[in-house]
PDB file of C-alpha atoms (C1' of nucleotides) in Angstrom:
ATOM      1  CA  MET A 112      56.381  91.567  82.862  1.00  0.00           C
ATOM      2  CA  GLY A 113      59.759  91.187  84.549  1.00  0.00           C
ATOM      3  CA  ARG A 114      60.684  90.749  88.123  1.00  0.00           C
ATOM      4  CA  THR A 115      59.334  92.801  90.914  1.00  0.00           C
ATOM      5  CA  PRO A 116      61.972  95.123  92.362  1.00  0.00           C
ATOM      6  CA  CYS A 117      63.728  93.889  95.462  1.00  0.00           C
ATOM      7  CA  CYS A 118      62.504  96.979  97.315  1.00  0.00           C
ATOM      8  CA  GLU A 119      60.667 100.191  96.851  1.00  0.00           C
ATOM      9  CA  LYS A 120      63.464 102.265  95.441  1.00  0.00           C
ATOM     10  CA  GLU A 121      61.832 105.666  95.985  1.00  0.00           C
ATOM     11  CA  HIS A 122      61.847 105.043  99.769  1.00  0.00           C
ATOM     12  CA  THR A 123      65.363 103.771 100.164  1.00  0.00           C
ATOM     13  CA  ASN A 124      68.672 105.433 100.876  1.00  0.00           C
ATOM     14  CA  LYS A 125      71.608 104.746  98.598  1.00  0.00           C
ATOM     15  CA  GLY A 126      75.279 105.384  98.747  1.00  0.00           C
ATOM     16  CA  ALA A 127      77.592 105.362 101.722  1.00  0.00           C
ATOM     17  CA  TRP A 128      76.280 104.058 105.015  1.00  0.00           C
ATOM     18  CA  THR A 129      76.132 106.197 108.050  1.00  0.00           C
ATOM     19  CA  LYS A 130      77.362 105.192 111.462  1.00  0.00           C
ATOM     20  CA  GLU A 131      73.822 105.152 112.712  1.00  0.00           C
ATOM     21  CA  GLU A 132      72.686 102.799 109.934  1.00  0.00           C
ATOM     22  CA  ASP A 133      75.584 100.512 110.677  1.00  0.00           C
ATOM     23  CA  GLU A 134      74.628 100.392 114.323  1.00  0.00           C
ATOM     24  CA  ARG A 135      71.037  99.650 113.547  1.00  0.00           C
ATOM     25  CA  LEU A 136      72.061  96.779 111.290  1.00  0.00           C
ATOM     26  CA  ILE A 137      74.529  95.377 113.735  1.00  0.00           C
ATOM     27  CA  ASN A 138      72.094  95.539 116.602  1.00  0.00           C
ATOM     28  CA  TYR A 139      69.378  93.907 114.614  1.00  0.00           C
ATOM     29  CA  ILE A 140      71.566  91.038 113.441  1.00  0.00           C
ATOM     30  CA  LYS A 141      72.947  90.574 116.919  1.00  0.00           C
ATOM     31  CA  ALA A 142      69.420  90.230 118.195  1.00  0.00           C
ATOM     32  CA  TYR A 143      67.834  88.235 115.420  1.00  0.00           C
ATOM     33  CA  GLY A 144      70.639  86.813 113.323  1.00  0.00           C
ATOM     34  CA  GLU A 145      71.247  86.977 109.582  1.00  0.00           C
ATOM     35  CA  GLY A 146      68.769  86.054 106.925  1.00  0.00           C
ATOM     36  CA  CYS A 147      65.442  87.211 105.509  1.00  0.00           C
ATOM     37  CA  TRP A 148      67.171  90.236 104.050  1.00  0.00           C
ATOM     38  CA  ARG A 149      64.105  91.419 102.204  1.00  0.00           C
ATOM     39  CA  SER A 150      62.167  92.131 105.390  1.00  0.00           C
ATOM     40  CA  LEU A 151      65.222  93.016 107.492  1.00  0.00           C
ATOM     41  CA  PRO A 152      65.392  96.692 106.568  1.00  0.00           C
ATOM     42  CA  LYS A 153      61.851  97.414 107.731  1.00  0.00           C
ATOM     43  CA  ALA A 154      62.289  95.328 110.875  1.00  0.00           C
ATOM     44  CA  ALA A 155      65.523  97.050 111.679  1.00  0.00           C
ATOM     45  CA  GLY A 156      64.147 100.506 110.969  1.00  0.00           C
ATOM     46  CA  LEU A 157      66.469 101.101 107.955  1.00  0.00           C
ATOM     47  CA  LEU A 158      65.587 102.905 104.801  1.00  0.00           C
ATOM     48  CA  ARG A 159      67.705 100.542 102.783  1.00  0.00           C
ATOM     49  CA  CYS A 160      67.282  97.805 100.245  1.00  0.00           C
ATOM     50  CA  GLY A 161      67.653  94.267 101.657  1.00  0.00           C
ATOM     51  CA  LYS A 162      70.425  93.579  99.263  1.00  0.00           C
ATOM     52  CA  SER A 163      72.266  96.639 100.407  1.00  0.00           C
ATOM     53  CA  CYS A 164      71.938  95.454 104.043  1.00  0.00           C
ATOM     54  CA  ARG A 165      73.272  92.034 103.165  1.00  0.00           C
ATOM     55  CA  LEU A 166      76.211  93.494 101.310  1.00  0.00           C
ATOM     56  CA  ARG A 167      77.081  95.915 104.100  1.00  0.00           C
ATOM     57  CA  TRP A 168      76.991  93.195 106.607  1.00  0.00           C
ATOM     58  CA  ILE A 169      78.932  90.584 104.641  1.00  0.00           C
ATOM     59  CA  ASN A 170      81.553  92.958 103.280  1.00  0.00           C
ATOM     60  CA  TYR A 171      82.053  95.321 106.115  1.00  0.00           C
ATOM     61  CA  LEU A 172      80.297  94.763 109.396  1.00  0.00           C
ATOM     62  CA  ARG A 173      80.648  91.019 109.997  1.00  0.00           C
ATOM     63  CA  PRO A 174      82.700  90.543 113.183  1.00  0.00           C
ATOM     64  CA  ASP A 175      84.879  87.776 111.788  1.00  0.00           C
ATOM     65  CA  LEU A 176      86.261  89.995 109.049  1.00  0.00           C
ATOM     66  CA  LYS A 177      89.982  90.436 108.921  1.00  0.00           C
ATOM     67  CA  ARG A 178      90.750  94.061 108.204  1.00  0.00           C
ATOM     68  CA  GLY A 179      93.984  95.450 106.914  1.00  0.00           C
ATOM     69  CA  ASN A 180      96.483  94.602 104.277  1.00  0.00           C
ATOM     70  CA  PHE A 181      96.753  91.211 102.624  1.00  0.00           C
ATOM     71  CA  THR A 182      99.817  89.178 103.625  1.00  0.00           C
ATOM     72  CA  ASP A 183     102.201  87.723 101.076  1.00  0.00           C
ATOM     73  CA  GLU A 184     100.834  84.348 101.996  1.00  0.00           C
ATOM     74  CA  GLU A 185      97.315  85.454 101.216  1.00  0.00           C
ATOM     75  CA  ASP A 186      98.533  86.954  97.919  1.00  0.00           C
ATOM     76  CA  GLU A 187     100.011  83.662  96.845  1.00  0.00           C
ATOM     77  CA  MET A 188      96.931  81.791  98.004  1.00  0.00           C
ATOM     78  CA  ILE A 189      94.717  84.067  95.934  1.00  0.00           C
ATOM     79  CA  ILE A 190      96.892  83.671  92.882  1.00  0.00           C
ATOM     80  CA  HIS A 191      96.979  79.899  93.225  1.00  0.00           C
ATOM     81  CA  LEU A 192      93.266  79.649  93.774  1.00  0.00           C
ATOM     82  CA  HIS A 193      92.563  81.954  90.862  1.00  0.00           C
ATOM     83  CA  SER A 194      94.649  79.807  88.636  1.00  0.00           C
ATOM     84  CA  LEU A 195      92.433  76.894  89.577  1.00  0.00           C
ATOM     85  CA  LEU A 196      89.036  78.542  89.869  1.00  0.00           C
ATOM     86  CA  GLY A 197      89.119  81.616  87.661  1.00  0.00           C
ATOM     87  CA  ASN A 198      86.994  84.632  88.673  1.00  0.00           C
ATOM     88  CA  LYS A 199      84.988  82.588  91.149  1.00  0.00           C
ATOM     89  CA  TRP A 200      85.566  85.095  93.927  1.00  0.00           C
ATOM     90  CA  SER A 201      83.153  83.541  96.367  1.00  0.00           C
ATOM     91  CA  LEU A 202      84.905  80.160  96.070  1.00  0.00           C
ATOM     92  CA  ILE A 203      88.261  81.816  96.567  1.00  0.00           C
ATOM     93  CA  ALA A 204      86.993  83.833  99.509  1.00  0.00           C
ATOM     94  CA  ALA A 205      85.622  80.695 101.094  1.00  0.00           C
ATOM     95  CA  ARG A 206      89.182  79.418 101.390  1.00  0.00           C
ATOM     96  CA  ILE A 207      90.671  82.585 102.801  1.00  0.00           C
ATOM     97  CA  PRO A 208      89.367  83.200 106.296  1.00  0.00           C
ATOM     98  CA  GLY A 209      88.237  86.693 107.142  1.00  0.00           C
ATOM     99  CA  ARG A 210      88.278  87.946 103.581  1.00  0.00           C
ATOM    100  CA  THR A 211      85.178  88.617 101.426  1.00  0.00           C
ATOM    101  CA  ASP A 212      84.688  87.942  97.765  1.00  0.00           C
ATOM    102  CA  ASN A 213      84.275  91.605  97.146  1.00  0.00           C
ATOM    103  CA  GLU A 214      87.531  92.430  98.974  1.00  0.00           C
ATOM    104  CA  ILE A 215      89.459  89.745  97.103  1.00  0.00           C
ATOM    105  CA  LYS A 216      87.978  90.836  93.791  1.00  0.00           C
ATOM    106  CA  ASN A 217      89.010  94.433  94.462  1.00  0.00           C
ATOM    107  CA  TYR A 218      92.390  93.374  95.601  1.00  0.00           C
ATOM    108  CA  TRP A 219      92.866  91.236  92.552  1.00  0.00           C
ATOM    109  CA  ASN A 220      91.987  94.017  90.208  1.00  0.00           C
ATOM    110  CA  THR A 221      94.030  96.687  91.928  1.00  0.00           C
ATOM    111  CA  HIS A 222      97.122  94.766  93.168  1.00  0.00           C
ATOM    112  CA  ILE A 223      97.555  91.225  92.024  1.00  0.00           C
ATOM    113  CA  LYS A 224      96.914  91.813  88.334  1.00  0.00           C
ATOM    114  CA  ARG A 225      99.714  94.354  88.355  1.00  0.00           C
ATOM    115  CA  LYS A 226     101.939  92.076  90.374  1.00  0.00           C
ATOM    116  CA  LEU A 227     101.448  89.213  87.923  1.00  0.00           C
ATOM    117  CA  ASN A 228     101.994  91.494  84.944  1.00  0.00           C
ATOM    118  CA  SER A 229     105.250  92.632  86.454  1.00  0.00           C
ATOM    119  CA  ARG A 230     106.271  88.984  86.738  1.00  0.00           C
ATOM    120  CA  GLY A 231     105.435  88.605  83.075  1.00  0.00           C
ATOM    121  CA  ILE A 232     102.427  86.375  83.810  1.00  0.00           C
ATOM    122  CA  ASP A 233      98.980  86.929  82.232  1.00  0.00           C
ATOM    123  CA  PRO A 234      96.683  87.424  85.254  1.00  0.00           C
ATOM    124  CA  GLN A 235      93.760  85.675  83.525  1.00  0.00           C
ATOM    125  CA  THR A 236      95.497  82.655  82.125  1.00  0.00           C
ATOM    126  CA  HIS A 237      98.439  82.385  84.525  1.00  0.00           C
ATOM    127  CA  THR A 238     100.674  81.683  81.565  1.00  0.00           C
ATOM    128  CA  PRO A 239     103.656  83.704  80.394  1.00  0.00           C
ATOM    129  CA  LEU A 240     102.530  86.889  78.711  1.00  0.00           C
ATOM    130  CA  ASN A 241     104.306  86.009  75.411  1.00  0.00           C
ATOM    131  CA  SER A 242     102.174  82.922  74.785  1.00  0.00           C
ATOM    132  CA  THR A 243      99.354  85.092  73.413  1.00  0.00           C
ATOM    133  CA  SER A 244      97.840  82.380  71.281  1.00  0.00           C
ATOM    134  CA  THR A 245      97.082  80.279  74.249  1.00  0.00           C
ATOM    135  CA  ALA A 246      96.046  83.193  76.333  1.00  0.00           C
ATOM    136  CA  SER A 247      93.441  84.330  73.836  1.00  0.00           C
ATOM    137  CA  THR A 248      91.589  81.030  74.006  1.00  0.00           C
ATOM    138  CA  THR A 249      91.957  80.517  77.739  1.00  0.00           C
ATOM    139  CA  THR A 250      90.879  83.932  78.867  1.00  0.00           C
ATOM    140  CA  THR A 251      87.350  83.338  77.865  1.00  0.00           C
ATOM    141  CA  SER A 252      87.273  79.800  79.168  1.00  0.00           C
ATOM    142  CA  ASN A 253      88.474  80.996  82.494  1.00  0.00           C
ATOM    143  CA  ASN A 254      85.487  83.203  82.914  1.00  0.00           C
ATOM    144  CA  SER A 255      83.110  80.821  81.417  1.00  0.00           C
ATOM    145  CA  ILE A 256      82.821  78.492  84.421  1.00  0.00           C
ATOM    146  CA  LYS A 257      79.280  79.302  85.251  1.00  0.00           C
ATOM    147  CA  LYS A 258      77.142  77.600  87.839  1.00  0.00           C
ATOM    148  CA  GLY A 259      75.444  74.685  86.183  1.00  0.00           C
ATOM    149  CA  SER A 260      76.830  75.560  82.872  1.00  0.00           C
ATOM    150  CA  SER A 261      77.124  72.825  80.379  1.00  0.00           C
ATOM    151  CA  SER A 262      80.502  71.530  79.393  1.00  0.00           C
ATOM    152  CA  ASN A 263      82.474  73.803  77.128  1.00  0.00           C
ATOM    153  CA  THR A 264      85.234  72.312  75.049  1.00  0.00           C
ATOM    154  CA  ASN A 265      87.216  75.530  75.418  1.00  0.00           C
ATOM    155  CA  SER A 266      86.924  75.186  79.158  1.00  0.00           C
ATOM    156  CA  THR A 267      89.279  72.327  79.245  1.00  0.00           C
ATOM    157  CA  THR A 268      92.064  74.242  77.659  1.00  0.00           C
ATOM    158  CA  LYS A 269      93.187  76.170  80.618  1.00  0.00           C
ATOM    159  CA  PHE A 270      92.920  73.254  82.854  1.00  0.00           C
ATOM    160  CA  GLN A 271      94.994  71.132  80.506  1.00  0.00           C
ATOM    161  CA  LEU A 272      97.721  73.607  81.323  1.00  0.00           C
ATOM    162  CA  GLU A 273      97.466  72.863  84.998  1.00  0.00           C
ATOM    163  CA  SER A 274      99.275  69.963  86.499  1.00  0.00           C
ATOM    164  CA  GLN A 275      97.338  66.905  87.495  1.00  0.00           C
ATOM    165  CA  ASN A 276      98.501  67.687  91.042  1.00  0.00           C
ATOM    166  CA  SER A 277      96.645  70.966  90.896  1.00  0.00           C
ATOM    167  CA  LEU A 278      93.559  69.285  89.752  1.00  0.00           C
ATOM    168  CA  THR A 279      93.671  66.978  92.689  1.00  0.00           C
ATOM    169  CA  LYS A 280      94.028  69.995  94.948  1.00  0.00           C
ATOM    170  CA  VAL A 281      90.807  71.432  93.559  1.00  0.00           C
ATOM    171  CA  MET A 282      89.032  68.250  94.203  1.00  0.00           C
ATOM    172  CA  GLN A 283      90.156  68.192  97.792  1.00  0.00           C
ATOM    173  CA  ALA A 284      89.213  71.745  98.304  1.00  0.00           C
ATOM    174  CA  PRO A 285      85.818  72.170 100.085  1.00  0.00           C
ATOM    175  CA  GLN A 286      83.172  73.911  98.097  1.00  0.00           C
ATOM    176  CA  ILE A 287      80.508  76.284  99.178  1.00  0.00           C
ATOM    177  CA  VAL A 288      77.089  75.009  98.308  1.00  0.00           C
ATOM    178  CA  ARG A 289      74.588  77.762  98.089  1.00  0.00           C
ATOM    179  CA  GLY A 290      71.409  77.090  99.878  1.00  0.00           C
ATOM    180  CA  THR A 291      68.433  79.300 100.399  1.00  0.00           C
ATOM    181  CA  THR A 292      67.101  79.070 103.837  1.00  0.00           C
ATOM    182  CA  SER A 293      63.832  80.126 105.289  1.00  0.00           C
ATOM    183  CA  CYS A 294      63.802  83.169 107.582  1.00  0.00           C
ATOM    184  CA  GLU A 295      63.090  80.873 110.528  1.00  0.00           C
ATOM    185  CA  GLU A 296      66.017  78.668 109.859  1.00  0.00           C
ATOM    186  CA  SER A 297      68.487  81.386 109.260  1.00  0.00           C
ATOM    187  CA  ASN A 298      67.542  83.486 112.243  1.00  0.00           C
ATOM    188  CA  SER A 299      70.171  81.950 114.449  1.00  0.00           C
ATOM    189  CA  SER A 300      72.722  84.249 115.945  1.00  0.00           C
ATOM    190  CA  SER A 301      75.536  81.783 115.493  1.00  0.00           C
ATOM    191  CA  GLY A 302      77.286  83.970 113.000  1.00  0.00           C
ATOM    192  CA  ILE A 303      78.031  80.897 110.954  1.00  0.00           C
ATOM    193  CA  THR A 304      76.872  81.282 107.368  1.00  0.00           C
ATOM    194  CA  THR A 305      74.249  78.932 105.958  1.00  0.00           C
ATOM    195  CA  GLU A 306      76.657  77.806 103.313  1.00  0.00           C
ATOM    196  CA  GLU A 307      77.924  74.278 103.595  1.00  0.00           C
ATOM    197  CA  VAL A 308      81.066  72.864 102.330  1.00  0.00           C
ATOM    198  CA  ASN A 309      80.649  70.005  99.938  1.00  0.00           C
ATOM    199  CA  PRO A 310      83.686  68.453  98.381  1.00  0.00           C
ATOM    200  CA  ALA A 311      81.604  66.252  96.098  1.00  0.00           C
ATOM    201  CA  ALA A 312      79.878  69.265  94.584  1.00  0.00           C
ATOM    202  CA  GLU A 313      83.299  70.664  93.591  1.00  0.00           C
ATOM    203  CA  LEU A 314      84.022  67.353  91.959  1.00  0.00           C
ATOM    204  CA  ASN A 315      80.858  67.770  89.937  1.00  0.00           C
ATOM    205  CA  LEU A 316      82.173  71.126  88.823  1.00  0.00           C
ATOM    206  CA  ASP A 317      85.292  69.601  87.453  1.00  0.00           C
ATOM    207  CA  LEU A 318      83.515  66.712  85.854  1.00  0.00           C
ATOM    208  CA  SER A 319      81.248  69.180  84.110  1.00  0.00           C
ATOM    209  CA  LEU A 320      84.362  70.447  82.432  1.00  0.00           C
ATOM    210  CA  GLY A 321      85.078  67.047  81.066  1.00  0.00           C
ATOM    211  CA  LEU A 322      88.178  66.468  83.144  1.00  0.00           C
ATOM    212  CA  SER A 323      89.714  63.235  84.087  1.00  0.00           C
ATOM    213  CA  VAL A 324      90.136  63.391  87.848  1.00  0.00           C
ATOM    214  CA  GLN A 325      91.793  61.428  90.569  1.00  0.00           C
ATOM    215  CA  PRO A 326      89.943  60.357  93.691  1.00  0.00           C
ATOM    216  CA  ALA A 327      90.562  62.581  96.658  1.00  0.00           C
ATOM    217  CA  GLN A 328      92.517  61.250  99.581  1.00  0.00           C
ATOM    218  CA  PRO A 329      90.578  59.508 102.244  1.00  0.00           C
ATOM    219  CA  HIS A 330      89.447  61.821 104.996  1.00  0.00           C
ATOM    220  CA  GLN A 331      90.901  61.541 108.437  1.00  0.00           C
ATOM    221  CA  GLN A 332      89.038  60.291 111.527  1.00  0.00           C
ATOM    222  CA  VAL A 333      89.414  62.756 114.314  1.00  0.00           C
ATOM    223  CA  THR A 334      88.298  63.383 117.830  1.00  0.00           C
ATOM    224  CA  PHE A 335      87.177  66.876 118.775  1.00  0.00           C
ATOM    225  CA  GLN A 336      85.096  68.883 121.246  1.00  0.00           C
ATOM    226  CA  VAL A 337      81.602  70.134 120.777  1.00  0.00           C
ATOM    227  CA  SER A 338      80.048  72.010 123.678  1.00  0.00           C
ATOM    228  CA  GLY A 339      82.433  70.275 126.048  1.00  0.00           C
ATOM    229  CA  TYR A 340      81.683  66.722 124.736  1.00  0.00           C
ATOM    230  CA  GLN A 341      84.105  64.566 122.898  1.00  0.00           C
ATOM    231  CA  LYS A 342      82.961  63.597 119.487  1.00  0.00           C
ATOM    232  CA  GLN A 343      84.245  61.466 116.638  1.00  0.00           C
ATOM    233  CA  GLY A 344      84.106  62.854 113.105  1.00  0.00           C
ATOM    234  CA  VAL A 345      85.410  62.808 109.626  1.00  0.00           C
ATOM    235  CA  CYS A 346      87.875  65.619 108.812  1.00  0.00           C
ATOM    236  CA  PHE A 347      87.483  67.313 105.527  1.00  0.00           C
ATOM    237  CA  CYS A 348      90.260  69.577 106.511  1.00  0.00           C
ATOM    238  CA  TYR A 349      92.422  70.511 103.642  1.00  0.00           C
ATOM    239  CA  SER A 350      95.591  72.441 103.066  1.00  0.00           C
ATOM    240  CA  LEU A 351      95.840  72.827  99.296  1.00  0.00           C
ATOM    241  CA  GLY A 352      96.420  69.205  98.705  1.00  0.00           C
ATOM    242  CA  GLN A 353      98.421  68.433 101.791  1.00  0.00           C
ATOM    243  CA  SER A 354      97.209  65.896 104.286  1.00  0.00           C
ATOM    244  CA  CYS A 355      95.137  66.848 107.256  1.00  0.00           C
ATOM    245  CA  THR A 356      96.951  68.944 109.809  1.00  0.00           C
ATOM    246  CA  CYS A 357      94.194  70.104 112.034  1.00  0.00           C
ATOM    247  CA  GLY A 358      94.530  67.302 114.508  1.00  0.00           C
ATOM    248  CA  GLY A 359      90.871  67.734 115.442  1.00  0.00           C
ATOM    249  CA  SER A 360      91.249  71.259 116.843  1.00  0.00           C
ATOM    250  CA  MET A 361      89.145  72.975 114.268  1.00  0.00           C
ATOM    251  CA  ALA A 362      89.205  76.636 113.391  1.00  0.00           C
ATOM    252  CA  GLY A 363      86.658  76.015 110.691  1.00  0.00           C
ATOM    253  CA  SER A 364      83.060  74.986 110.864  1.00  0.00           C
ATOM    254  CA  ILE A 365      81.447  71.818 112.024  1.00  0.00           C
ATOM    255  CA  THR A 366      78.208  70.360 110.701  1.00  0.00           C
ATOM    256  CA  ALA A 367      76.437  67.358 111.982  1.00  0.00           C
ATOM    257  CA  GLN A 368      73.862  65.049 110.425  1.00  0.00           C
ATOM    258  CA  ASP A 369      72.751  61.817 111.962  1.00  0.00           C
ATOM    259  CA  ASN A 370      75.536  62.011 114.537  1.00  0.00           C
ATOM    260  CA  LEU A 371      78.163  62.133 111.729  1.00  0.00           C
ATOM    261  CA  TYR A 372      80.219  65.227 112.289  1.00  0.00           C
ATOM    262  CA  ARG A 373      82.036  66.756 109.393  1.00  0.00           C
ATOM    263  CA  LEU A 374      84.849  69.135 110.053  1.00  0.00           C
ATOM    264  CA  TYR A 375      85.865  71.757 107.584  1.00  0.00           C
ATOM    265  CA  LYS A 376      88.804  74.032 107.535  1.00  0.00           C
ATOM    266  CA  PRO A 377      89.082  76.615 104.737  1.00  0.00           C
ATOM    267  CA  TYR A 378      92.704  75.716 104.136  1.00  0.00           C
TER     268      TYR A 378
ATOM    269  C1'  DA B 258      98.084 126.045  96.884  1.00  0.00           C
ATOM    270  C1'  DA B 259      95.560 124.511  92.980  1.00  0.00           C
ATOM    271  C1'  DA B 260      94.515 121.542  89.368  1.00  0.00           C
ATOM    272  C1'  DC B 261      94.670 117.342  87.440  1.00  0.00           C
ATOM    273  C1'  DA B 262      95.559 112.267  87.125  1.00  0.00           C
ATOM    274  C1'  DC B 263      95.484 108.099  89.100  1.00  0.00           C
ATOM    275  C1'  DT B 264      94.082 104.603  92.586  1.00  0.00           C
ATOM    276  C1'  DT B 265      91.188 102.337  95.801  1.00  0.00           C
ATOM    277  C1'  DC B 266      87.170 100.122  97.402  1.00  0.00           C
ATOM    278  C1'  DA B 267      82.382 100.411  99.103  1.00  0.00           C
ATOM    279  C1'  DA B 268      78.206 100.003  96.957  1.00  0.00           C
ATOM    280  C1'  DC B 269      75.158  99.238  93.178  1.00  0.00           C
ATOM    281  C1'  DC B 270      73.154  96.576  89.343  1.00  0.00           C
ATOM    282  C1'  DG B 271      71.504  92.821  86.692  1.00  0.00           C
ATOM    283  C1'  DC B 272      71.281  88.183  86.285  1.00  0.00           C
ATOM    284  C1'  DA B 273      71.228  83.247  87.725  1.00  0.00           C
ATOM    285  C1'  DC B 274      69.990  79.776  90.853  1.00  0.00           C
ATOM    286  C1'  DG B 275      67.268  76.994  94.244  1.00  0.00           C
ATOM    287  C1'  DC B 276      63.000  76.438  96.192  1.00  0.00           C
ATOM    288  C1'  DA B 277      58.154  76.439  96.969  1.00  0.00           C
ATOM    289  C1'  DA B 278      53.559  77.071  95.515  1.00  0.00           C
TER     290       DA B 278
ATOM    291  C1'  DA C  46      55.773  72.797  83.796  1.00  0.00           C
ATOM    292  C1'  DT C  47      55.432  77.479  85.235  1.00  0.00           C
ATOM    293  C1'  DT C  48      55.918  81.396  88.086  1.00  0.00           C
ATOM    294  C1'  DG C  49      57.493  84.347  91.763  1.00  0.00           C
ATOM    295  C1'  DC C  50      60.431  85.014  95.688  1.00  0.00           C
ATOM    296  C1'  DG C  51      64.656  85.284  98.242  1.00  0.00           C
ATOM    297  C1'  DT C  52      69.267  85.147  97.875  1.00  0.00           C
ATOM    298  C1'  DG C  53      74.065  85.051  96.077  1.00  0.00           C
ATOM    299  C1'  DC C  54      77.380  86.126  92.530  1.00  0.00           C
ATOM    300  C1'  DG C  55      80.345  88.720  89.372  1.00  0.00           C
ATOM    301  C1'  DG C  56      80.981  92.963  86.831  1.00  0.00           C
ATOM    302  C1'  DT C  57      80.906  97.759  87.046  1.00  0.00           C
ATOM    303  C1'  DT C  58      80.591 102.412  88.904  1.00  0.00           C
ATOM    304  C1'  DG C  59      81.745 106.567  91.121  1.00  0.00           C
ATOM    305  C1'  DA C  60      83.070 109.066  95.385  1.00  0.00           C
ATOM    306  C1'  DA C  61      86.899 109.686  98.212  1.00  0.00           C
ATOM    307  C1'  DG C  62      91.607 109.584  98.910  1.00  0.00           C
ATOM    308  C1'  DT C  63      96.392 110.106  97.293  1.00  0.00           C
ATOM    309  C1'  DG C  64     100.037 111.378  94.299  1.00  0.00           C
ATOM    310  C1'  DT C  65     102.043 114.374  90.841  1.00  0.00           C
ATOM    311  C1'  DT C  66     102.847 118.495  88.279  1.00  0.00           C
TER     312       DT C  66
END
DNA sequence: AAACACTTCAACCGCACGCAA
DNA sequence: ATTGCGTGCGGTTGAAGTGTT
C-alpha cells in the first residue's frame, strides 16, 4: 500500500532553483502567505514539489534570514544548545534568530565539529575526547531523543553529565510546538511561523527522560505595545537561564489568548 | 593550466507526528 | 481504532566552489 507521493514526480523540476522560480515563490507567498504547501506549487505556477517549495522558502528565501558568517557568539550558543539538546536542529534554530535548522546543521558538520575536536572535545558528547567509555554510551543517547519517544535509560547518561544549572536552562528555554494548521489559518501574510513556543512542553521532554528537574523561575510581568496600544503580559523571555532582560520591548513573537499576552524571545 | 582532493551547502529523501474523517 | 493527508524533522547526497599538487 504505502503513502501516496507528495507530488507527481514526473512533472516536477528538481535540483537548483532558478531566479524565476524564486521570484514566483516569493511573489506567491507575499500575496497569500505561507502554508498549504501541497497545493502551493500549482497555485504559484511552479513545477516543484510542495516540500521543495517549503524548504526553499524556509532555508533561503525567507526575508528574516540572517545571511553571512556565524559570529563567535552564535558558535558558542550552538555548542551550548547542542550540549543540552543534541541533534535537535530545529530546537536549536528556534533559539538563534535568523538561522535555519539546515544552516545550523551544515555549519555544525563543517565547522563546529572540527572546532570542538581541535579543543579536544567530543562533538557528540561534549566530553573530553579521552573519556571514550563515556562517549560510546552517550553518543547514541544524544541522538535518541525522539519526539514522543519513551524514556530510555541510556538517555539519562549524558544529561547526568550536565550540571543541574544547565538543566534549569533547558527548562526555561522556550520550545517550538509543532502544529499543523489548515490552509485558511496559515494564509496570513504576517511572516510569523505557525509554531508556538511552549516552555511546558520542553519540560515534558525532560521529564520523559526521567530527569529530576527544578521549577523554572517565575515569568516577569511586562508592559508592551501592540498596534499602538499598551498591553500587560507575561514575559517568557529567556536568556539561557538569566533573568528577563527584554523590559517589554520584544524582538520576539507575541501570542495572545483570552487577553493574556505571552511574550517570547528566542534568547 | 590541468588534474585531483577536499569542502561547503542547497536540496532531496524517508520517516514521524498531529489531525481530521 | 484506523486511515490518509499535510507538514516538519534529521540524515544524506551531490553539484559547485576552492585549494593543492
